[in-house]
Amino acid sequence: MPPVAATPRLLLPEAPALVAGIRRATLVTTEGEIETLSANELARRLPELAPPLLVHAPATARRLGLPPFPVAFDLLELFAFVLPAQPAAPTPRGLALALDLDAPKDEEAAAILLPEIATTLLRRLAATRHAPINRDAGMLAARLRDAAEWPWAASILAALGQPEARPSTDPLKVWRRLPEWEETAPPTPPASLPIAPLEARKRLAEILGVDSETRPAQADYASAASLAFAPREIEGQPALVLAEAGTGTGKTLGYIAPASLWAERNGAPVWISTYTRNLQRQIDQELFRLYPDPEDRRRHVVIRKGRENYLCLLNHEEAVSGAMPSRLLALSLVSRWAFATRDGDMQGGDFPGWIAELFPWGHVAGLTDRRGECIHSSCPHWRRCFVEHSIRRARTARLVIANHALVMIQAALGGGEDRPALRYVFDEGHHLFDAADSAFSAEISGGEMAELRRWLLGAEGSRGRARGLRRRLEETTSDHPALLPLVEEALRHAGSLPGPGWGSRLGEPDERGVDKEGESHPGIPTTTNPAEAFLRTVITQVLARSAEADAGYDAECDLHPLSPSLADAGAALEDALSRIETPLRALHGRLTGLLEDPEAELETGDRIRLDTARRVVDRRGLRPLGAWRAMLKSLAARPPEPGTRPAHVDWLALTRREGRVIDAALHRHFLDPTEPFASTVAAPAHGLLITSATLRDSGEPDGEAAWEEAEARTGANHLPSPAIRAAVPSPFDYPKQTLAIVVTDVLREGPQAAMAMEQLFRASGGGALGLFTAIRRLRDAHSRMAPGLEAAGLPLYAQHVDAMDNATLVDVFRAEEDSCLLGTDALRDGVDVPGRSLRLLVFDRIPWPRPTILHRERRTHLSGARPKAYDDAIARHRLRQAFGRLIRRADDRGVFVLLDARAPTRLLAGLPDGVIPRRMGLAEAVRETRAFLGDHQGDHFPGGGRHGDHRGD
């Protein structure tokens, strides 16, 4: 490496700065001239200009309706290189806020600011050029300059003081520089010392500090939460607390206080489980108060997610080894991040979600273990693996921040990589029913069966790392040859699962020569694959009996009465699956025998490999096969009598894309999924706190009935000991801080809803969230609303339209105070956008539950003979959750609008106490919105002065 220059000189590109709106752009030339151009005018000018300086090149091109920029100085690429693992919203304003620069107020100011952002980033790189993260940055930049012609390379080399650096791909091999984990002695048994309510209050005060505001309700909540950490008196009867805490109570720190104290005192971690990644990240940020020192925080706090969330170092190595120049930049940014990351989490962690958006699909997405291909101890990077690090750190941590999905799935699998927890805090407890429903369900679909075949046989000629069971166990079977025949027998029968290209064959004639539309094709060869034959009979029954006539959408039908052809196909498939399961079960037994043989002298590495192989065979092979065979055997059983309460709900469904059937499935769900949750998660624990702002149905006039409904939705009613109930009201003055409106003169169908939403968004001056109950209506509304809002200086973003993940969309919405966002239920729950960034929330219609077969059975059997009330309660919960997004701080104000004249008053009773919705026409709603928010906006409307500084409490 050449000597590092003492005083690097900055080398800024001679590039025009470009900021895009919808079909228009603001351009600042290299001479400093400011121009506003239409998309067509810009397209004519671009060939004459140097590559532009911009933020998010693909999004800029899409907004302008232009083809991708062949070359551009994208500031996001520079930011990701210079400040890996640092958060920033992918907009000029977002980058300015991340760099502590004055945020621009409009597109012109943003375009003027872009060169300053570039200068700031290059100066930071120059100031940190001797840091470990930049030890080989020069070699990497030189490689990007020579192989990928990256336009930022020269500027980076100049900032590093290494203009003549030699190119090398060694910096991409980040796994060489990552630390290894080391095994430690097993943790000692935890104690069972209680936490007194007064102690919880004291710990809360310590976390908040002497200068924080007094919140009596928060202290009361901490006292109630402490009861979940009482010693367990009888096996199977955990200390259970249901605590409802109104928005603004500060429940996160309220339960962290007793949880952290219990963990310190008793020497075992408390698992804090959430439903959404957004809340997982918020809880992690709150813990800065408890552990301000980064090293203490890393030691005591661990975020746990499934393997599919983390960078797989083996995937990364294989991508690097065969990387084409077009993929080199993406892999370089990932490598820089991998060295700086806290825990390797690429889904909601410190990996900027917008990095994947800058490159073609697959350049980044394939780097996580999304297909269950982990080979565990056989991996050369096992001791550096991010997942293995987090698993081991979780064993000795005080607080483990997980999610409902991981907790449930590990319970459904009979345990997992993490040791069972004794104490849980389930935040977003109103989602436990849905989380359990997903975790404890099963489906026999083409996709699931093809995935099992891929796990058994490997990629079968296609590109990829799927090595198949034989190669996965190659080292184990070479040491224990008696295992190999069992592996080979399972593989011989794997051909009965859907083969490559199975999806394209669903529309071909079945074994009778009949296609999926019912037309006969005699003489055409048909498949003998039992799995594919089963899928075709499923499609035939669904098409024959489904109530969904529109071929553009998914469809479903009841399993019974069962068609004879489906019964025969199910029996054939069950027999085929048993031929795969039998050798796998014998293999699992042999592996267990080797591990438990008292006379075997196994080395540590051999024992780890055998145990890993046993667990993988069980999880990836035996468990799905056992569930599928049980479902298929039930096809031959006597159908349930109409009206009887079933333990499970079975039904058939098909999935369409662009009008074509792409998959079919037999589904099985528990009628009440909180039953397996209670037996597998809650009962073995010593204590649980289940908390939410919306545990009870506030529209239920009978208070006792509301608590009973909350206990039913969380599984508390399936435990032998009664739950301790606690409720702490919100400190917010909702009647003063909010305005609720039901618009009465907007048609539900057609373009009127989009028109009404646009007028309301204009009245609020942005900071508006529009929620839809259907993706199709969302997309249609976006296409209608975007041009007008952009012309008014209000950027519009949308889930399922913009190529951003939900976390990135929320980051952009939070940073851009006058932007607008459209979304579905994923943006309705668990999104925290305090301050002016969210001041208007508009629902397109009442969020009724989808009228599915599963919902039909649940409203029949779980409603207490009140099916209408069951539907009402679900809709009220959703409305209340959405309303809760609006007010997050004591100084927030917001307007809630429902564009559904049919909204019954009984549903609106779920809004906070004192909030009385007013019914009015659209014109009056627009005036009321403008008046309610205008008094407090000052010059915050587009074209006004600078935004004030709003910070959370």
mmCIF file of C-alpha atoms in Angstrom, residues 191-321:
data_model
loop_
_atom_site.group_PDB
_atom_site.id
_atom_site.type_symbol
_atom_site.label_atom_id
_atom_site.label_comp_id
_atom_site.label_asym_id
_atom_site.label_seq_id
_atom_site.Cartn_x
_atom_site.Cartn_y
_atom_site.Cartn_z
ATOM 1 C CA ALA A 191 -32.559 -17.800 41.070
ATOM 2 C CA SER A 192 -36.217 -16.947 41.622
ATOM 3 C CA LEU A 193 -35.947 -13.765 43.660
ATOM 4 C CA PRO A 194 -38.949 -11.446 43.204
ATOM 5 C CA ILE A 195 -39.042 -7.775 42.244
ATOM 6 C CA ALA A 196 -41.105 -5.621 44.559
ATOM 7 C CA PRO A 197 -43.272 -2.890 43.007
ATOM 8 C CA LEU A 198 -41.337 -0.219 44.893
ATOM 9 C CA GLU A 199 -38.068 -1.568 43.468
ATOM 10 C CA ALA A 200 -39.477 -1.364 39.964
ATOM 11 C CA ARG A 201 -40.419 2.263 40.533
ATOM 12 C CA LYS A 202 -36.950 3.039 41.828
ATOM 13 C CA ARG A 203 -35.251 1.388 38.835
ATOM 14 C CA LEU A 204 -37.547 3.319 36.492
ATOM 15 C CA ALA A 205 -36.526 6.606 38.125
ATOM 16 C CA GLU A 206 -32.850 5.672 37.710
ATOM 17 C CA ILE A 207 -33.350 4.940 34.016
ATOM 18 C CA LEU A 208 -35.222 8.177 33.390
ATOM 19 C CA GLY A 209 -32.732 10.366 35.252
ATOM 20 C CA VAL A 210 -33.268 13.325 37.547
ATOM 21 C CA ASP A 211 -34.149 15.760 34.755
ATOM 22 C CA SER A 212 -36.991 13.731 33.251
ATOM 23 C CA GLU A 213 -40.624 14.678 33.635
ATOM 24 C CA THR A 214 -42.669 12.891 36.270
ATOM 25 C CA ARG A 215 -45.105 10.329 34.884
ATOM 26 C CA PRO A 216 -47.170 8.818 37.712
ATOM 27 C CA ALA A 217 -48.956 6.508 35.267
ATOM 28 C CA GLN A 218 -45.636 5.114 34.045
ATOM 29 C CA ALA A 219 -44.554 4.351 37.605
ATOM 30 C CA ASP A 220 -47.911 2.671 38.295
ATOM 31 C CA TYR A 221 -47.437 0.597 35.178
ATOM 32 C CA ALA A 222 -43.925 -0.473 36.275
ATOM 33 C CA SER A 223 -45.384 -1.563 39.622
ATOM 34 C CA ALA A 224 -48.006 -3.708 37.904
ATOM 35 C CA ALA A 225 -45.434 -5.172 35.493
ATOM 36 C CA SER A 226 -43.237 -6.250 38.408
ATOM 37 C CA LEU A 227 -45.892 -8.795 39.439
ATOM 38 C CA ALA A 228 -45.015 -10.879 36.355
ATOM 39 C CA PHE A 229 -41.608 -11.495 37.951
ATOM 40 C CA ALA A 230 -42.932 -13.149 41.083
ATOM 41 C CA PRO A 231 -41.669 -16.685 41.844
ATOM 42 C CA ARG A 232 -43.697 -19.451 40.245
ATOM 43 C CA GLU A 233 -45.532 -21.479 42.882
ATOM 44 C CA ILE A 234 -46.858 -24.428 40.841
ATOM 45 C CA GLU A 235 -45.500 -26.010 37.666
ATOM 46 C CA GLY A 236 -47.524 -24.997 34.641
ATOM 47 C CA GLN A 237 -48.937 -21.932 36.377
ATOM 48 C CA PRO A 238 -46.781 -18.927 35.499
ATOM 49 C CA ALA A 239 -47.197 -15.519 37.057
ATOM 50 C CA LEU A 240 -49.272 -13.820 34.376
ATOM 51 C CA VAL A 241 -50.034 -10.111 34.091
ATOM 52 C CA LEU A 242 -52.236 -8.550 31.414
ATOM 53 C CA ALA A 243 -51.403 -4.848 31.378
ATOM 54 C CA GLU A 244 -53.077 -2.353 29.095
ATOM 55 C CA ALA A 245 -51.145 0.907 28.882
ATOM 56 C CA GLY A 246 -52.564 3.786 26.899
ATOM 57 C CA THR A 247 -50.387 5.453 24.276
ATOM 58 C CA GLY A 248 -47.968 7.858 25.903
ATOM 59 C CA THR A 249 -47.733 5.946 29.168
ATOM 60 C CA GLY A 250 -44.131 5.012 28.452
ATOM 61 C CA LYS A 251 -44.737 1.295 28.784
ATOM 62 C CA THR A 252 -41.425 0.289 27.177
ATOM 63 C CA LEU A 253 -39.307 1.726 29.977
ATOM 64 C CA GLY A 254 -42.083 0.757 32.376
ATOM 65 C CA TYR A 255 -41.497 -2.956 31.789
ATOM 66 C CA ILE A 256 -37.765 -2.640 31.135
ATOM 67 C CA ALA A 257 -37.369 -1.420 34.739
ATOM 68 C CA PRO A 258 -38.541 -4.640 36.491
ATOM 69 C CA ALA A 259 -37.274 -6.889 33.671
ATOM 70 C CA SER A 260 -33.706 -5.590 33.838
ATOM 71 C CA LEU A 261 -33.729 -5.715 37.638
ATOM 72 C CA TRP A 262 -34.967 -9.316 37.652
ATOM 73 C CA ALA A 263 -32.330 -10.355 35.104
ATOM 74 C CA GLU A 264 -29.522 -8.784 37.131
ATOM 75 C CA ARG A 265 -30.733 -10.282 40.391
ATOM 76 C CA ASN A 266 -31.466 -13.795 39.170
ATOM 77 C CA GLY A 267 -28.791 -14.379 36.525
ATOM 78 C CA ALA A 268 -31.049 -15.213 33.579
ATOM 79 C CA PRO A 269 -32.276 -13.225 30.582
ATOM 80 C CA VAL A 270 -35.754 -11.808 30.149
ATOM 81 C CA TRP A 271 -37.083 -12.193 26.616
ATOM 82 C CA ILE A 272 -38.936 -9.153 25.304
ATOM 83 C CA SER A 273 -41.003 -10.187 22.302
ATOM 84 C CA THR A 274 -42.652 -7.860 19.785
ATOM 85 C CA TYR A 275 -44.732 -8.317 16.658
ATOM 86 C CA THR A 276 -43.146 -5.756 14.329
ATOM 87 C CA ARG A 277 -39.555 -4.961 13.448
ATOM 88 C CA ASN A 278 -40.287 -1.291 14.021
ATOM 89 C CA LEU A 279 -41.044 -1.847 17.694
ATOM 90 C CA GLN A 280 -38.065 -4.163 18.034
ATOM 91 C CA ARG A 281 -35.875 -1.319 16.870
ATOM 92 C CA GLN A 282 -37.647 1.206 19.124
ATOM 93 C CA ILE A 283 -37.114 -0.954 22.213
ATOM 94 C CA ASP A 284 -33.448 -1.301 21.337
ATOM 95 C CA GLN A 285 -33.151 2.481 21.070
ATOM 96 C CA GLU A 286 -34.887 2.974 24.424
ATOM 97 C CA LEU A 287 -32.258 0.770 26.054
ATOM 98 C CA PHE A 288 -29.646 3.461 25.446
ATOM 99 C CA ARG A 289 -31.036 5.027 28.613
ATOM 100 C CA LEU A 290 -30.338 1.909 30.656
ATOM 101 C CA TYR A 291 -26.988 1.050 29.085
ATOM 102 C CA PRO A 292 -25.468 4.242 27.626
ATOM 103 C CA ASP A 293 -22.037 2.621 27.275
ATOM 104 C CA PRO A 294 -21.943 0.710 23.940
ATOM 105 C CA GLU A 295 -19.879 -2.149 25.356
ATOM 106 C CA ASP A 296 -22.209 -2.614 28.324
ATOM 107 C CA ARG A 297 -25.143 -2.524 25.990
ATOM 108 C CA ARG A 298 -23.649 -5.095 23.655
ATOM 109 C CA ARG A 299 -22.937 -7.384 26.588
ATOM 110 C CA HIS A 300 -26.340 -7.056 28.231
ATOM 111 C CA VAL A 301 -28.736 -6.589 25.292
ATOM 112 C CA VAL A 302 -29.140 -8.933 22.333
ATOM 113 C CA ILE A 303 -31.565 -8.758 19.418
ATOM 114 C CA ARG A 304 -32.680 -12.204 18.243
ATOM 115 C CA LYS A 305 -34.350 -12.947 14.946
ATOM 116 C CA GLY A 306 -34.597 -15.878 12.594
ATOM 117 C CA ARG A 307 -31.599 -16.860 10.444
ATOM 118 C CA GLU A 308 -33.221 -15.409 7.345
ATOM 119 C CA ASN A 309 -32.612 -11.913 8.729
ATOM 120 C CA TYR A 310 -28.817 -12.132 8.963
ATOM 121 C CA LEU A 311 -25.976 -11.908 6.471
ATOM 122 C CA CYS A 312 -24.781 -15.418 5.667
ATOM 123 C CA LEU A 313 -20.995 -15.267 5.378
ATOM 124 C CA LEU A 314 -20.891 -18.381 3.188
ATOM 125 C CA ASN A 315 -23.412 -16.850 0.782
ATOM 126 C CA HIS A 316 -21.341 -13.676 0.808
ATOM 127 C CA GLU A 317 -18.122 -15.570 0.104
ATOM 128 C CA GLU A 318 -19.670 -17.425 -2.819
ATOM 129 C CA ALA A 319 -21.068 -14.174 -4.216
ATOM 130 C CA VAL A 320 -17.666 -12.496 -3.913
ATOM 131 C CA SER A 321 -15.762 -15.379 -5.492
#
